[in-house]
Amino acid sequence: MGYSVALNIKHNTANLNYSKRVQILNYSKTKIVFLRQIIPNFKQY
């Protein structure tokens, strides 16, 4: 019983870490797209 609970906790924390990583990846992707849209505007001035 205690062993399976420990496995579940380990699994859940692994899922949390994974979702955090995915969020960071998505955030950096949107940031790059955002910067690409802004930088050409700066070059015009």
PDB file of N, CA and C in Angstrom:
ATOM      1  N   MET A   1       0.841  -1.205   0.000  1.00  0.00           N
ATOM      2  CA  MET A   1       0.000   0.000   0.000  1.00  0.00           C
ATOM      3  C   MET A   1       0.875   1.254   0.000  1.00  0.00           C
ATOM      4  N   GLY A   2       1.775   1.363   0.967  1.00  0.00           N
ATOM      5  CA  GLY A   2       2.621   2.542   1.067  1.00  0.00           C
ATOM      6  C   GLY A   2       3.503   2.726  -0.156  1.00  0.00           C
ATOM      7  N   TYR A   3       3.911   1.608  -0.745  1.00  0.00           N
ATOM      8  CA  TYR A   3       4.790   1.675  -1.921  1.00  0.00           C
ATOM      9  C   TYR A   3       4.078   2.306  -3.109  1.00  0.00           C
ATOM     10  N   SER A   4       2.825   1.869  -3.328  1.00  0.00           N
ATOM     11  CA  SER A   4       2.075   2.395  -4.473  1.00  0.00           C
ATOM     12  C   SER A   4       1.770   3.878  -4.284  1.00  0.00           C
ATOM     13  N   VAL A   5       1.521   4.286  -3.052  1.00  0.00           N
ATOM     14  CA  VAL A   5       1.277   5.710  -2.781  1.00  0.00           C
ATOM     15  C   VAL A   5       2.521   6.525  -3.124  1.00  0.00           C
ATOM     16  N   ALA A   6       3.674   6.011  -2.733  1.00  0.00           N
ATOM     17  CA  ALA A   6       4.924   6.694  -3.023  1.00  0.00           C
ATOM     18  C   ALA A   6       5.134   6.800  -4.534  1.00  0.00           C
ATOM     19  N   LEU A   7       4.801   5.735  -5.259  1.00  0.00           N
ATOM     20  CA  LEU A   7       4.935   5.760  -6.714  1.00  0.00           C
ATOM     21  C   LEU A   7       4.010   6.807  -7.313  1.00  0.00           C
ATOM     22  N   ASN A   8       2.785   6.887  -6.806  1.00  0.00           N
ATOM     23  CA  ASN A   8       1.834   7.870  -7.318  1.00  0.00           C
ATOM     24  C   ASN A   8       2.335   9.289  -7.093  1.00  0.00           C
ATOM     25  N   ILE A   9       2.882   9.536  -5.907  1.00  0.00           N
ATOM     26  CA  ILE A   9       3.405  10.870  -5.592  1.00  0.00           C
ATOM     27  C   ILE A   9       4.554  11.213  -6.539  1.00  0.00           C
ATOM     28  N   LYS A  10       5.444  10.249  -6.766  1.00  0.00           N
ATOM     29  CA  LYS A  10       6.572  10.457  -7.666  1.00  0.00           C
ATOM     30  C   LYS A  10       6.070  10.766  -9.072  1.00  0.00           C
ATOM     31  N   HIS A  11       5.068  10.022  -9.508  1.00  0.00           N
ATOM     32  CA  HIS A  11       4.502  10.195 -10.845  1.00  0.00           C
ATOM     33  C   HIS A  11       3.870  11.583 -10.975  1.00  0.00           C
ATOM     34  N   ASN A  12       3.145  12.007  -9.964  1.00  0.00           N
ATOM     35  CA  ASN A  12       2.475  13.303 -10.007  1.00  0.00           C
ATOM     36  C   ASN A  12       3.476  14.441 -10.054  1.00  0.00           C
ATOM     37  N   THR A  13       4.546  14.346  -9.281  1.00  0.00           N
ATOM     38  CA  THR A  13       5.549  15.412  -9.296  1.00  0.00           C
ATOM     39  C   THR A  13       6.252  15.445 -10.652  1.00  0.00           C
ATOM     40  N   ALA A  14       6.469  14.280 -11.247  1.00  0.00           N
ATOM     41  CA  ALA A  14       7.089  14.230 -12.572  1.00  0.00           C
ATOM     42  C   ALA A  14       6.178  14.922 -13.582  1.00  0.00           C
ATOM     43  N   ASN A  15       4.859  14.687 -13.486  1.00  0.00           N
ATOM     44  CA  ASN A  15       3.916  15.340 -14.387  1.00  0.00           C
ATOM     45  C   ASN A  15       3.933  16.847 -14.193  1.00  0.00           C
ATOM     46  N   LEU A  16       4.011  17.296 -12.955  1.00  0.00           N
ATOM     47  CA  LEU A  16       4.066  18.737 -12.661  1.00  0.00           C
ATOM     48  C   LEU A  16       5.305  19.360 -13.284  1.00  0.00           C
ATOM     49  N   ASN A  17       6.446  18.697 -13.102  1.00  0.00           N
ATOM     50  CA  ASN A  17       7.692  19.216 -13.673  1.00  0.00           C
ATOM     51  C   ASN A  17       7.590  19.297 -15.190  1.00  0.00           C
ATOM     52  N   TYR A  18       6.971  18.280 -15.790  1.00  0.00           N
ATOM     53  CA  TYR A  18       6.834  18.251 -17.244  1.00  0.00           C
ATOM     54  C   TYR A  18       5.953  19.402 -17.718  1.00  0.00           C
ATOM     55  N   SER A  19       4.826  19.617 -17.044  1.00  0.00           N
ATOM     56  CA  SER A  19       3.924  20.680 -17.477  1.00  0.00           C
ATOM     57  C   SER A  19       4.573  22.048 -17.295  1.00  0.00           C
ATOM     58  N   LYS A  20       5.375  22.196 -16.240  1.00  0.00           N
ATOM     59  CA  LYS A  20       6.102  23.451 -16.051  1.00  0.00           C
ATOM     60  C   LYS A  20       7.068  23.676 -17.206  1.00  0.00           C
ATOM     61  N   ARG A  21       7.757  22.623 -17.600  1.00  0.00           N
ATOM     62  CA  ARG A  21       8.718  22.725 -18.697  1.00  0.00           C
ATOM     63  C   ARG A  21       8.006  23.106 -19.988  1.00  0.00           C
ATOM     64  N   VAL A  22       6.851  22.478 -20.224  1.00  0.00           N
ATOM     65  CA  VAL A  22       6.086  22.781 -21.439  1.00  0.00           C
ATOM     66  C   VAL A  22       5.628  24.234 -21.422  1.00  0.00           C
ATOM     67  N   GLN A  23       5.173  24.717 -20.250  1.00  0.00           N
ATOM     68  CA  GLN A  23       4.747  26.111 -20.135  1.00  0.00           C
ATOM     69  C   GLN A  23       5.902  27.054 -20.444  1.00  0.00           C
ATOM     70  N   ILE A  24       7.084  26.737 -19.938  1.00  0.00           N
ATOM     71  CA  ILE A  24       8.255  27.583 -20.185  1.00  0.00           C
ATOM     72  C   ILE A  24       8.597  27.583 -21.671  1.00  0.00           C
ATOM     73  N   LEU A  25       8.534  26.401 -22.295  1.00  0.00           N
ATOM     74  CA  LEU A  25       8.813  26.306 -23.725  1.00  0.00           C
ATOM     75  C   LEU A  25       7.821  27.140 -24.521  1.00  0.00           C
ATOM     76  N   ASN A  26       6.533  26.996 -24.201  1.00  0.00           N
ATOM     77  CA  ASN A  26       5.508  27.759 -24.896  1.00  0.00           C
ATOM     78  C   ASN A  26       5.718  29.247 -24.698  1.00  0.00           C
ATOM     79  N   TYR A  27       6.092  29.625 -23.471  1.00  0.00           N
ATOM     80  CA  TYR A  27       6.317  31.039 -23.161  1.00  0.00           C
ATOM     81  C   TYR A  27       7.468  31.599 -23.989  1.00  0.00           C
ATOM     82  N   SER A  28       8.562  30.845 -24.063  1.00  0.00           N
ATOM     83  CA  SER A  28       9.714  31.328 -24.819  1.00  0.00           C
ATOM     84  C   SER A  28       9.386  31.396 -26.306  1.00  0.00           C
ATOM     85  N   LYS A  29       8.571  30.460 -26.803  1.00  0.00           N
ATOM     86  CA  LYS A  29       8.166  30.498 -28.214  1.00  0.00           C
ATOM     87  C   LYS A  29       7.372  31.756 -28.506  1.00  0.00           C
ATOM     88  N   THR A  30       6.391  32.061 -27.653  1.00  0.00           N
ATOM     89  CA  THR A  30       5.562  33.244 -27.889  1.00  0.00           C
ATOM     90  C   THR A  30       6.408  34.506 -27.756  1.00  0.00           C
ATOM     91  N   LYS A  31       7.392  34.477 -26.843  1.00  0.00           N
ATOM     92  CA  LYS A  31       8.253  35.638 -26.646  1.00  0.00           C
ATOM     93  C   LYS A  31       9.081  35.879 -27.902  1.00  0.00           C
ATOM     94  N   ILE A  32       9.588  34.799 -28.501  1.00  0.00           N
ATOM     95  CA  ILE A  32      10.400  34.931 -29.715  1.00  0.00           C
ATOM     96  C   ILE A  32       9.545  35.493 -30.856  1.00  0.00           C
ATOM     97  N   VAL A  33       8.341  34.982 -30.999  1.00  0.00           N
ATOM     98  CA  VAL A  33       7.443  35.474 -32.043  1.00  0.00           C
ATOM     99  C   VAL A  33       7.144  36.949 -31.814  1.00  0.00           C
ATOM    100  N   PHE A  34       6.895  37.305 -30.561  1.00  0.00           N
ATOM    101  CA  PHE A  34       6.601  38.686 -30.186  1.00  0.00           C
ATOM    102  C   PHE A  34       7.767  39.602 -30.551  1.00  0.00           C
ATOM    103  N   LEU A  35       8.983  39.168 -30.212  1.00  0.00           N
ATOM    104  CA  LEU A  35      10.169  39.970 -30.516  1.00  0.00           C
ATOM    105  C   LEU A  35      10.366  40.110 -32.020  1.00  0.00           C
ATOM    106  N   ARG A  36      10.102  39.036 -32.754  1.00  0.00           N
ATOM    107  CA  ARG A  36      10.262  39.089 -34.213  1.00  0.00           C
ATOM    108  C   ARG A  36       9.300  40.096 -34.819  1.00  0.00           C
ATOM    109  N   GLN A  37       8.121  40.240 -34.205  1.00  0.00           N
ATOM    110  CA  GLN A  37       7.154  41.199 -34.726  1.00  0.00           C
ATOM    111  C   GLN A  37       7.557  42.623 -34.384  1.00  0.00           C
ATOM    112  N   ILE A  38       8.199  42.807 -33.230  1.00  0.00           N
ATOM    113  CA  ILE A  38       8.550  44.158 -32.781  1.00  0.00           C
ATOM    114  C   ILE A  38       9.817  44.674 -33.457  1.00  0.00           C
ATOM    115  N   ILE A  39      10.825  43.813 -33.590  1.00  0.00           N
ATOM    116  CA  ILE A  39      12.137  44.258 -34.088  1.00  0.00           C
ATOM    117  C   ILE A  39      12.053  44.900 -35.480  1.00  0.00           C
ATOM    118  N   PRO A  40      11.318  44.358 -36.447  1.00  0.00           N
ATOM    119  CA  PRO A  40      11.225  45.022 -37.749  1.00  0.00           C
ATOM    120  C   PRO A  40      10.656  46.438 -37.635  1.00  0.00           C
ATOM    121  N   ASN A  41       9.749  46.642 -36.702  1.00  0.00           N
ATOM    122  CA  ASN A  41       9.193  47.980 -36.502  1.00  0.00           C
ATOM    123  C   ASN A  41      10.257  48.953 -36.021  1.00  0.00           C
ATOM    124  N   PHE A  42      11.152  48.472 -35.179  1.00  0.00           N
ATOM    125  CA  PHE A  42      12.226  49.332 -34.673  1.00  0.00           C
ATOM    126  C   PHE A  42      13.173  49.721 -35.811  1.00  0.00           C
ATOM    127  N   LYS A  43      13.423  48.792 -36.714  1.00  0.00           N
ATOM    128  CA  LYS A  43      14.374  49.056 -37.797  1.00  0.00           C
ATOM    129  C   LYS A  43      13.847  50.149 -38.733  1.00  0.00           C
ATOM    130  N   GLN A  44      12.554  50.349 -38.774  1.00  0.00           N
ATOM    131  CA  GLN A  44      11.984  51.350 -39.672  1.00  0.00           C
ATOM    132  C   GLN A  44      12.305  52.762 -39.207  1.00  0.00           C
ATOM    133  N   TYR A  45      12.457  52.957 -37.906  1.00  0.00           N
ATOM    134  CA  TYR A  45      12.669  54.318 -37.396  1.00  0.00           C
ATOM    135  C   TYR A  45      14.086  54.790 -37.662  1.00  0.00           C
TER     136      TYR A  45
END
